[in-house]
mmCIF file of C-alpha atoms in Angstrom:
data_model
loop_
_atom_site.group_PDB
_atom_site.id
_atom_site.type_symbol
_atom_site.label_atom_id
_atom_site.label_comp_id
_atom_site.label_asym_id
_atom_site.label_seq_id
_atom_site.Cartn_x
_atom_site.Cartn_y
_atom_site.Cartn_z
ATOM 1 C CA MET A 822 208.862 199.901 134.144
ATOM 2 C CA THR A 823 209.938 196.617 135.756
ATOM 3 C CA THR A 824 213.378 196.577 137.410
ATOM 4 C CA GLN A 825 215.295 193.296 137.141
ATOM 5 C CA GLN A 826 216.536 191.910 140.413
ATOM 6 C CA PRO A 827 220.397 191.519 140.632
ATOM 7 C CA LEU A 828 221.592 188.074 139.619
ATOM 8 C CA PRO A 829 223.141 186.058 142.399
ATOM 9 C CA LEU A 830 226.938 185.634 142.280
ATOM 10 C CA ILE A 831 226.819 181.959 143.227
ATOM 11 C CA PRO A 832 224.386 179.158 142.176
ATOM 12 C CA ALA A 833 221.335 178.739 144.328
ATOM 13 C CA GLU A 834 222.196 175.147 145.286
ATOM 14 C CA ALA A 835 225.693 176.136 146.591
ATOM 15 C CA THR A 836 226.577 175.863 150.263
ATOM 16 C CA GLU A 837 228.058 178.999 151.738
ATOM 17 C CA ILE A 838 231.545 178.566 153.230
ATOM 18 C CA SER A 839 232.167 182.211 154.061
ATOM 19 C CA ALA A 840 231.076 185.645 152.902
ATOM 20 C CA ALA A 841 233.266 185.209 149.819
ATOM 21 C CA ALA A 842 233.231 181.482 149.095
ATOM 22 C CA ALA A 843 230.674 178.781 148.419
ATOM 23 C CA MET A 844 230.825 175.131 147.411
ATOM 24 C CA ILE A 845 228.774 172.655 145.477
ATOM 25 C CA GLU A 846 229.462 168.950 146.010
ATOM 26 C CA ASP A 847 227.422 166.231 144.280
ATOM 27 C CA ALA A 848 227.844 162.858 142.704
ATOM 28 C CA GLU A 849 229.939 164.277 139.861
ATOM 29 C CA GLY A 850 232.491 165.935 142.131
ATOM 30 C CA GLY A 851 232.806 169.365 143.627
ATOM 31 C CA ARG A 852 233.198 173.054 142.710
ATOM 32 C CA VAL A 853 234.227 176.052 144.768
ATOM 33 C CA TYR A 854 233.193 179.573 143.876
ATOM 34 C CA VAL A 855 234.972 182.701 145.187
ATOM 35 C CA HIS A 856 233.080 185.957 144.618
ATOM 36 C CA GLY A 857 231.022 184.210 141.982
ATOM 37 C CA ASN A 858 233.990 182.908 140.029
ATOM 38 C CA LEU A 859 234.606 179.146 139.669
ATOM 39 C CA CYS A 860 238.086 178.756 141.180
ATOM 40 C CA PHE A 861 238.434 175.075 142.067
ATOM 41 C CA ALA A 862 236.826 171.861 140.738
ATOM 42 C CA TRP A 863 237.436 168.179 141.209
ATOM 43 C CA ASN A 864 235.930 164.935 140.002
ATOM 44 C CA ALA A 865 234.258 162.362 142.212
ATOM 45 C CA GLY A 866 236.915 160.384 144.097
ATOM 46 C CA ASP A 867 239.654 162.984 143.592
ATOM 47 C CA THR A 868 240.578 163.308 147.224
ATOM 48 C CA ALA A 869 243.810 165.187 146.491
ATOM 49 C CA GLY A 870 241.985 167.828 144.435
ATOM 50 C CA ARG A 871 239.415 168.290 147.166
ATOM 51 C CA ARG A 872 242.046 168.755 149.824
ATOM 52 C CA PHE A 873 243.996 171.153 147.575
ATOM 53 C CA ALA A 874 240.870 173.343 147.192
ATOM 54 C CA ALA A 875 240.416 173.373 150.989
ATOM 55 C CA VAL A 876 244.058 174.433 151.637
ATOM 56 C CA SER A 877 243.897 177.037 148.851
ATOM 57 C CA LEU A 878 240.820 178.680 150.358
ATOM 58 C CA MET A 879 242.629 179.027 153.653
ATOM 59 C CA ARG A 880 245.851 180.311 152.059
ATOM 60 C CA THR A 881 244.073 182.955 149.973
ATOM 61 C CA LYS A 882 242.141 184.050 153.062
ATOM 62 C CA ALA A 883 238.813 183.466 151.303
ATOM 63 C CA ALA A 884 237.785 181.509 154.414
ATOM 64 C CA THR A 885 239.179 180.828 157.823
ATOM 65 C CA GLN A 886 240.560 177.478 158.925
ATOM 66 C CA THR A 887 237.456 176.807 161.009
ATOM 67 C CA GLN A 888 235.106 177.631 158.144
ATOM 68 C CA VAL A 889 237.051 175.445 155.739
ATOM 69 C CA ALA A 890 237.015 172.559 158.218
ATOM 70 C CA ALA A 891 233.279 172.812 158.747
ATOM 71 C CA ALA A 892 232.549 172.948 154.952
ATOM 72 C CA PHE A 893 234.856 170.025 154.105
ATOM 73 C CA GLU A 894 233.668 167.932 157.089
ATOM 74 C CA ALA A 895 237.068 167.733 158.709
ATOM 75 C CA SER A 896 238.670 169.028 161.919
ATOM 76 C CA PRO A 897 240.763 172.211 161.928
ATOM 77 C CA LEU A 898 243.785 170.065 162.847
ATOM 78 C CA THR A 899 243.228 167.929 159.745
ATOM 79 C CA VAL A 900 243.105 171.013 157.538
ATOM 80 C CA TRP A 901 246.335 172.249 159.125
ATOM 81 C CA ARG A 902 247.953 168.830 158.391
ATOM 82 C CA TRP A 903 246.859 169.129 154.741
ATOM 83 C CA ASP A 904 248.509 172.533 154.582
ATOM 84 C CA GLN A 905 251.721 171.214 156.111
ATOM 85 C CA ALA A 906 251.794 168.222 153.747
ATOM 86 C CA LEU A 907 251.247 170.479 150.745
ATOM 87 C CA SER A 908 254.135 172.727 151.774
ATOM 88 C CA ALA A 909 256.443 169.819 152.382
ATOM 89 C CA ALA A 910 255.895 167.607 149.301
ATOM 90 C CA GLY A 911 253.379 169.264 147.010
ATOM 91 C CA VAL A 912 250.046 167.961 145.811
ATOM 92 C CA SER A 913 251.250 164.335 145.805
ATOM 93 C CA ALA A 914 251.383 164.518 149.581
ATOM 94 C CA LEU A 915 247.597 165.093 149.661
ATOM 95 C CA VAL A 916 246.908 161.699 148.061
ATOM 96 C CA PRO A 917 245.517 159.395 150.790
ATOM 97 C CA GLN A 918 247.790 156.544 151.737
ATOM 98 C CA ARG A 919 246.520 153.052 151.204
ATOM 99 C CA THR A 920 245.415 151.385 154.435
ATOM 100 C CA GLY A 921 246.105 147.787 155.315
ATOM 101 C CA PRO A 922 248.967 145.682 153.927
ATOM 102 C CA ARG A 923 250.945 147.438 151.251
ATOM 103 C CA ARG A 924 251.492 144.266 149.285
ATOM 104 C CA ALA A 925 250.783 140.600 149.340
ATOM 105 C CA SER A 926 252.757 138.530 151.792
ATOM 106 C CA LYS A 927 255.843 136.803 150.452
ATOM 107 C CA LEU A 928 255.206 133.843 152.760
ATOM 108 C CA THR A 929 253.198 131.723 150.398
ATOM 109 C CA PRO A 930 252.388 128.087 151.402
ATOM 110 C CA GLU A 931 255.131 126.857 149.053
ATOM 111 C CA LEU A 932 257.738 129.182 150.545
ATOM 112 C CA VAL A 933 256.744 128.265 154.106
ATOM 113 C CA SER A 934 257.219 124.581 153.210
ATOM 114 C CA SER A 935 260.643 125.328 151.711
ATOM 115 C CA ILE A 936 261.712 127.262 154.836
ATOM 116 C CA ALA A 937 260.568 124.352 157.056
ATOM 117 C CA ALA A 938 262.544 121.888 154.924
ATOM 118 C CA LEU A 939 265.701 124.009 155.067
ATOM 119 C CA ARG A 940 265.319 124.352 158.851
ATOM 120 C CA ALA A 941 265.049 120.582 159.166
ATOM 121 C CA GLN A 942 268.408 120.361 157.379
ATOM 122 C CA GLY A 943 269.969 122.343 160.231
ATOM 123 C CA LEU A 944 270.441 125.691 158.503
ATOM 124 C CA SER A 945 270.344 128.818 160.619
ATOM 125 C CA LEU A 946 267.643 131.434 160.350
ATOM 126 C CA ARG A 947 269.986 133.874 158.616
ATOM 127 C CA ALA A 948 271.151 131.279 156.102
ATOM 128 C CA ILE A 949 267.583 130.320 155.293
ATOM 129 C CA GLY A 950 266.656 133.965 154.773
ATOM 130 C CA GLN A 951 269.537 134.424 152.348
ATOM 131 C CA ARG A 952 268.624 131.239 150.529
ATOM 132 C CA VAL A 953 264.922 132.136 149.919
ATOM 133 C CA ALA A 954 265.483 135.968 149.737
ATOM 134 C CA VAL A 955 263.419 137.021 152.796
ATOM 135 C CA SER A 956 264.321 138.651 156.073
ATOM 136 C CA GLU A 957 265.283 136.701 159.187
ATOM 137 C CA ALA A 958 262.093 137.908 160.880
ATOM 138 C CA SER A 959 260.014 136.491 157.991
ATOM 139 C CA VAL A 960 261.747 133.165 158.388
ATOM 140 C CA ARG A 961 260.967 133.164 162.103
ATOM 141 C CA ARG A 962 257.324 134.004 161.327
ATOM 142 C CA ALA A 963 257.116 131.284 158.714
ATOM 143 C CA LEU A 964 258.440 128.718 161.144
ATOM 144 C CA SER A 965 255.857 129.818 163.709
ATOM 145 C CA GLN A 966 253.120 129.286 161.081
ATOM 146 C CA ASP A 967 254.442 125.888 160.168
ATOM 147 C CA SER A 968 255.099 124.646 163.706
ATOM 148 C CA PRO A 969 253.573 126.858 166.460
ATOM 149 C CA THR A 970 254.835 124.596 169.230
ATOM 150 C CA GLY A 971 258.499 124.465 168.242
ATOM 151 C CA THR A 972 259.247 128.082 167.428
ATOM 152 C CA ASP A 973 260.403 129.182 170.880
ATOM 153 C CA THR A 974 262.806 126.282 171.165
ATOM 154 C CA GLU A 975 264.253 127.002 167.718
ATOM 155 C CA VAL A 976 264.709 130.677 168.446
ATOM 156 C CA GLU A 977 266.404 129.812 171.744
ATOM 157 C CA ALA A 978 268.799 127.503 169.985
ATOM 158 C CA GLU A 979 269.508 130.182 167.383
ATOM 159 C CA VAL A 980 270.534 132.831 169.911
ATOM 160 C CA GLY A 981 272.525 130.306 171.944
ATOM 161 C CA VAL A 982 271.168 131.143 175.427
ATOM 162 C CA ASP A 983 271.743 128.672 178.210
ATOM 163 C CA THR A 984 268.420 128.167 179.987
ATOM 164 C CA ASP A 985 269.919 126.293 182.932
ATOM 165 C CA CYS A 986 271.630 129.391 184.317
ATOM 166 C CA PRO A 987 269.947 131.621 186.946
ATOM 167 C CA ALA A 988 268.571 134.926 185.869
ATOM 168 C CA THR A 989 270.268 136.877 188.597
ATOM 169 C CA PHE A 990 273.776 138.292 188.752
ATOM 170 C CA SER A 991 275.621 139.596 191.764
ATOM 171 C CA GLY A 992 277.099 142.988 191.178
ATOM 172 C CA ALA A 993 280.808 143.772 191.613
ATOM 173 C CA GLY A 994 282.073 145.014 194.932
ATOM 174 C CA SER A 995 281.376 144.104 198.553
ATOM 175 C CA ASP A 996 278.037 145.803 198.907
ATOM 176 C CA PRO A 997 275.625 143.442 200.717
ATOM 177 C CA CYS A 998 272.770 144.486 198.489
ATOM 178 C CA GLY A 999 274.670 143.052 195.523
ATOM 179 C CA GLN A 1000 273.674 139.549 196.756
ATOM 180 C CA ALA A 1001 270.361 138.485 195.196
ATOM 181 C CA THR A 1002 267.672 137.465 197.669
ATOM 182 C CA PRO A 1003 265.595 134.326 197.092
ATOM 183 C CA ALA A 1004 262.603 136.454 196.180
ATOM 184 C CA SER A 1005 264.590 138.173 193.400
ATOM 185 C CA VAL A 1006 265.941 134.963 191.868
ATOM 186 C CA MET A 1007 264.171 134.092 188.639
ATOM 187 C CA ALA A 1008 264.850 130.846 186.829
ATOM 188 C CA CYS A 1009 265.202 131.025 183.110
ATOM 189 C CA GLY A 1010 262.314 129.427 181.259
ATOM 190 C CA ASP A 1011 262.395 126.964 178.451
ATOM 191 C CA ALA A 1012 261.800 129.795 175.956
ATOM 192 C CA VAL A 1013 263.815 132.972 175.604
ATOM 193 C CA THR A 1014 262.088 135.905 174.013
ATOM 194 C CA VAL A 1015 264.016 138.162 171.617
ATOM 195 C CA LEU A 1016 263.699 141.292 173.796
ATOM 196 C CA ALA A 1017 262.249 140.411 177.200
ATOM 197 C CA ASP A 1018 260.669 142.988 179.417
ATOM 198 C CA PRO A 1019 262.674 143.927 182.539
ATOM 199 C CA VAL A 1020 261.616 142.528 185.843
ATOM 200 C CA ASP A 1021 258.966 144.616 187.579
ATOM 201 C CA ARG A 1022 260.722 146.405 190.472
ATOM 202 C CA SER A 1023 257.863 148.669 191.607
ATOM 203 C CA GLY A 1024 257.591 146.805 194.922
ATOM 204 C CA GLU A 1025 261.290 147.359 195.682
ATOM 205 C CA ARG A 1026 260.946 151.026 194.786
ATOM 206 C CA VAL A 1027 258.227 151.421 197.373
ATOM 207 C CA LEU A 1028 260.289 149.605 200.008
ATOM 208 C CA ALA A 1029 263.320 151.781 199.237
ATOM 209 C CA ALA A 1030 261.274 154.933 199.477
ATOM 210 C CA PHE A 1031 260.374 154.003 203.067
ATOM 211 C CA GLY A 1032 263.892 152.929 203.897
ATOM 212 C CA MET A 1033 262.949 149.277 204.408
ATOM 213 C CA ILE A 1034 265.749 147.865 202.138
ATOM 214 C CA PRO A 1035 269.325 149.146 201.685
ATOM 215 C CA CYS A 1036 269.142 148.959 197.891
ATOM 216 C CA ALA A 1037 267.805 146.946 194.954
ATOM 217 C CA ALA A 1038 269.821 143.974 193.856
ATOM 218 C CA PRO A 1039 270.532 143.630 190.152
ATOM 219 C CA VAL A 1040 268.377 141.056 188.368
ATOM 220 C CA PHE A 1041 269.082 140.088 184.727
ATOM 221 C CA THR A 1042 266.394 138.473 182.557
ATOM 222 C CA GLY A 1043 267.442 136.121 179.792
ATOM 223 C CA CYS A 1044 266.680 137.366 176.276
ATOM 224 C CA GLY A 1045 267.834 136.944 172.700
ATOM 225 C CA ARG A 1046 268.754 140.586 172.190
ATOM 226 C CA ALA A 1047 269.761 143.352 174.620
ATOM 227 C CA PRO A 1048 270.645 146.892 173.434
ATOM 228 C CA LEU A 1049 273.859 148.271 174.965
ATOM 229 C CA ALA A 1050 274.903 144.738 176.041
ATOM 230 C CA GLY A 1051 278.416 145.513 174.762
ATOM 231 C CA LEU A 1052 278.934 147.697 177.848
ATOM 232 C CA LEU A 1053 279.213 144.579 179.919
ATOM 233 C CA LEU A 1054 282.556 143.897 178.238
ATOM 234 C CA ALA A 1055 283.964 146.768 180.349
ATOM 235 C CA VAL A 1056 283.052 145.056 183.650
ATOM 236 C CA PRO A 1057 286.330 143.109 183.992
ATOM 237 C CA ALA A 1058 288.349 146.282 183.436
ATOM 238 C CA LEU A 1059 286.121 148.105 185.937
ATOM 239 C CA VAL A 1060 286.755 145.431 188.566
ATOM 240 C CA ALA A 1061 290.474 145.546 187.891
ATOM 241 C CA THR A 1062 290.661 149.276 188.713
ATOM 242 C CA GLY A 1063 289.256 148.662 192.199
ATOM 243 C CA LEU A 1064 286.897 151.618 191.735
ATOM 244 C CA ILE A 1065 283.877 150.018 193.383
ATOM 245 C CA GLU A 1066 285.733 148.179 196.141
ATOM 246 C CA CYS A 1067 287.624 151.289 197.215
ATOM 247 C CA ALA A 1068 284.445 153.374 197.018
ATOM 248 C CA HIS A 1069 282.879 151.185 199.717
ATOM 249 C CA GLN A 1070 285.952 151.804 201.888
ATOM 250 C CA ALA A 1071 285.759 155.567 201.430
ATOM 251 C CA TYR A 1072 281.960 155.918 201.627
ATOM 252 C CA PRO A 1073 280.718 153.265 204.089
ATOM 253 C CA ASP A 1074 277.755 155.488 205.065
ATOM 254 C CA PHE A 1075 276.273 155.839 201.591
ATOM 255 C CA PRO A 1076 272.528 156.423 202.132
ATOM 256 C CA ASN A 1077 270.019 153.663 201.437
ATOM 257 C CA GLY A 1078 267.883 153.880 198.359
ATOM 258 C CA PHE A 1079 266.777 152.018 195.297
ATOM 259 C CA TYR A 1080 270.047 152.788 193.457
ATOM 260 C CA SER A 1081 273.090 151.528 195.350
ATOM 261 C CA LEU A 1082 276.610 152.911 195.246
ATOM 262 C CA ASP A 1083 277.598 150.084 192.897
ATOM 263 C CA THR A 1084 274.729 150.968 190.523
ATOM 264 C CA MET A 1085 275.596 154.659 190.478
ATOM 265 C CA LEU A 1086 279.269 154.041 189.738
ATOM 266 C CA CYS A 1087 278.534 151.471 187.020
ATOM 267 C CA GLU A 1088 275.941 153.846 185.512
ATOM 268 C CA ALA A 1089 278.493 156.677 185.418
ATOM 269 C CA VAL A 1090 281.142 154.459 183.757
ATOM 270 C CA PHE A 1091 278.686 153.042 181.216
ATOM 271 C CA ARG A 1092 277.331 156.495 180.423
ATOM 272 C CA ALA A 1093 280.860 157.838 179.862
ATOM 273 C CA LEU A 1094 281.556 154.888 177.549
ATOM 274 C CA LEU A 1095 278.481 155.925 175.547
ATOM 275 C CA GLY A 1096 279.950 159.445 175.134
ATOM 276 C CA GLU A 1097 277.790 161.172 177.727
ATOM 277 C CA ALA A 1098 280.092 162.040 180.642
ATOM 278 C CA ARG A 1099 277.834 164.700 182.150
ATOM 279 C CA ALA A 1100 274.744 163.869 184.204
ATOM 280 C CA GLU A 1101 272.317 165.551 181.804
ATOM 281 C CA GLY A 1102 273.668 163.265 179.057
ATOM 282 C CA SER A 1103 271.521 160.471 180.517
ATOM 283 C CA THR A 1104 268.506 162.146 178.873
ATOM 284 C CA ARG A 1105 269.984 161.181 175.509
ATOM 285 C CA ILE A 1106 270.270 157.525 176.429
ATOM 286 C CA ASP A 1107 267.347 155.090 176.551
ATOM 287 C CA PRO A 1108 266.813 154.584 180.309
ATOM 288 C CA VAL A 1109 265.285 151.097 179.821
ATOM 289 C CA ALA A 1110 268.196 149.926 177.665
ATOM 290 C CA LEU A 1111 270.795 151.218 180.107
ATOM 291 C CA GLY A 1112 268.829 149.850 183.041
ATOM 292 C CA ARG A 1113 268.841 146.420 181.395
ATOM 293 C CA VAL A 1114 272.661 146.203 181.549
ATOM 294 C CA LEU A 1115 272.536 147.514 185.130
ATOM 295 C CA GLY A 1116 270.149 144.733 186.167
ATOM 296 C CA LEU A 1117 267.264 147.168 186.879
ATOM 297 C CA ASP A 1118 264.031 148.167 185.188
ATOM 298 C CA ARG A 1119 265.482 151.582 184.251
ATOM 299 C CA ALA A 1120 268.516 153.739 184.773
ATOM 300 C CA PRO A 1121 268.456 156.645 187.240
ATOM 301 C CA GLU A 1122 267.338 160.045 185.980
ATOM 302 C CA VAL A 1123 269.331 163.269 186.056
ATOM 303 C CA LYS A 1124 268.078 164.533 189.476
ATOM 304 C CA THR A 1125 268.878 161.216 191.123
ATOM 305 C CA ILE A 1126 272.406 161.176 189.604
ATOM 306 C CA ARG A 1127 273.046 164.748 190.784
ATOM 307 C CA ARG A 1128 271.716 164.020 194.304
ATOM 308 C CA LYS A 1129 273.939 160.965 194.703
ATOM 309 C CA ILE A 1130 276.997 162.804 193.326
ATOM 310 C CA SER A 1131 276.319 165.694 195.682
ATOM 311 C CA HIS A 1132 276.328 163.328 198.628
ATOM 312 C CA LEU A 1133 279.740 161.957 197.598
ATOM 313 C CA ALA A 1134 281.111 165.464 197.108
ATOM 314 C CA GLN A 1135 279.854 166.723 200.418
ATOM 315 C CA ALA A 1136 281.531 163.810 202.188
ATOM 316 C CA GLY A 1137 284.943 165.226 201.079
ATOM 317 C CA LYS A 1138 286.598 161.799 200.827
ATOM 318 C CA ALA A 1139 287.688 161.914 197.218
ATOM 319 C CA GLY A 1140 291.331 162.008 198.260
ATOM 320 C CA GLN A 1141 290.827 158.989 200.474
ATOM 321 C CA TRP A 1142 289.141 157.156 197.619
ATOM 322 C CA ILE A 1143 291.964 157.897 195.174
ATOM 323 C CA THR A 1144 294.592 156.941 197.771
ATOM 324 C CA ALA A 1145 292.906 153.585 198.360
ATOM 325 C CA MET A 1146 292.846 152.869 194.634
ATOM 326 C CA ALA A 1147 296.512 153.885 194.296
ATOM 327 C CA ALA A 1148 297.460 151.614 197.237
ATOM 328 C CA GLY A 1149 295.651 148.737 195.583
ATOM 329 C CA HIS A 1150 297.460 149.302 192.286
ATOM 330 C CA LEU A 1151 300.797 149.618 194.060
ATOM 331 C CA ALA A 1152 300.207 146.365 196.003
ATOM 332 C CA ALA A 1153 299.379 144.555 192.820
ATOM 333 C CA ARG A 1154 302.431 145.929 190.938
ATOM 334 C CA PRO A 1155 305.273 146.366 193.422
ATOM 335 C CA GLU A 1156 307.807 146.546 190.577
ATOM 336 C CA GLN A 1157 306.335 149.937 189.541
ATOM 337 C CA ALA A 1158 306.736 151.508 193.003
ATOM 338 C CA ALA A 1159 309.713 153.654 191.906
ATOM 339 C CA VAL A 1160 308.002 155.025 188.774
ATOM 340 C CA PHE A 1161 306.538 158.533 189.071
ATOM 341 C CA TYR A 1162 304.477 160.274 186.437
ATOM 342 C CA VAL A 1163 304.687 164.098 186.584
ATOM 343 C CA ASP A 1164 302.060 165.891 184.600
ATOM 344 C CA GLY A 1165 301.284 169.584 184.301
ATOM 345 C CA HIS A 1166 297.729 170.892 183.901
ATOM 346 C CA VAL A 1167 296.590 174.419 183.016
ATOM 347 C CA ARG A 1168 293.164 175.267 184.344
ATOM 348 C CA ALA A 1169 291.445 178.328 182.941
ATOM 349 C CA TYR A 1170 290.169 180.697 185.648
ATOM 350 C CA GLN A 1171 286.581 181.943 185.356
ATOM 351 C CA GLY A 1172 286.351 183.897 188.606
ATOM 352 C CA THR A 1173 286.454 187.619 189.367
ATOM 353 C CA ARG A 1174 289.837 187.897 191.092
ATOM 354 C CA LYS A 1175 292.875 189.196 189.214
ATOM 355 C CA ILE A 1176 295.456 186.476 188.709
ATOM 356 C CA ALA A 1177 298.443 186.106 186.383
ATOM 357 C CA LYS A 1178 297.968 185.061 182.814
ATOM 358 C CA THR A 1179 299.527 181.996 181.319
ATOM 359 C CA HIS A 1180 299.258 180.177 178.010
ATOM 360 C CA VAL A 1181 296.157 178.006 177.841
ATOM 361 C CA PRO A 1182 296.679 175.235 175.286
ATOM 362 C CA ARG A 1183 292.946 174.715 174.843
ATOM 363 C CA LEU A 1184 292.392 178.350 174.030
ATOM 364 C CA LYS A 1185 295.768 178.767 172.221
ATOM 365 C CA PHE A 1186 296.388 182.216 173.750
ATOM 366 C CA PRO A 1187 297.334 183.637 177.170
ATOM 367 C CA ALA A 1188 294.489 183.956 179.657
ATOM 368 C CA PRO A 1189 293.939 183.994 183.431
ATOM 369 C CA ALA A 1190 294.742 180.470 184.520
ATOM 370 C CA THR A 1191 296.353 178.351 187.199
ATOM 371 C CA LEU A 1192 299.120 175.816 186.714
ATOM 372 C CA GLU A 1193 298.896 172.526 188.557
ATOM 373 C CA THR A 1194 301.487 169.755 188.742
ATOM 374 C CA TRP A 1195 300.242 166.247 189.301
ATOM 375 C CA VAL A 1196 302.621 163.509 190.513
ATOM 376 C CA THR A 1197 301.304 159.961 190.311
#
């Protein structure tokens, strides 16, 4: 009696994925078998269905991520991304995105000619964009296509930047390093870029590291757009307080380095205006953008801020600094000499000693605290 051999669970032409799964992929599409049962199928060109089958094999533990990646000719990271996309937005997220331009350009030759004609009439870039229903950037690009040689001049006139002014700016205060050296002076060019790169200060950083210069002078580069430029509106008020001038009187021996005393004080004031009063708050501010308004390539990082503040604290001249500022205010306003402001402050105590309790307004209940009276 002849015994029939057991029939195979998967077709002979199938490629084994794991001990439980196999796949057939040909010109008509693909099919995946799990324990001999046809579980997934897709037509030729159905990329989303193919990816869904790969992710489903991994989720049902019919094959490992590495086995699925090898069978579907992808990396394990790609299979993981398919899984994350499927979990986030469903099968539609597995559809491959179209590469290249998403749509035809709106800047047709007729539209470019119309933009050039409107510009010749003296309209601004924004007005032209509103007239032809395109963005201001598209108008600028269209003008560059129409007249490559005149675009920079037009953009400069649009932003209203004076190209005859020097690109350097002396910082407030009496610090000698606030005066720009001839090597640091940069003349504005005939063209002003929208967002110019800051001046390369790597050479000055090396010199400051070896103590060969007292500090780096601020250098400002002309541009059509500067993030955080509104902070410069606070400079007149900062000068009026006498903060920087009195600081040089109280701390004449501030150590040399790339960041001067003027820079550190301006950075602290600007950072506080941005809502980040603590030193670690500088990590939430773009250092290049803040450095641009400081006249440097980037703002100081947290460890530099803490090191400079520690030097000021160890000098123990905060009282002398405040007294000098008060004397300056009093000399400028002699009519207010007889006005005193008495203010009480409750400071919560966090130490281990036993002290009397008092009402803490911030906590709204009695707690160990000290009461201080300030007279200014």
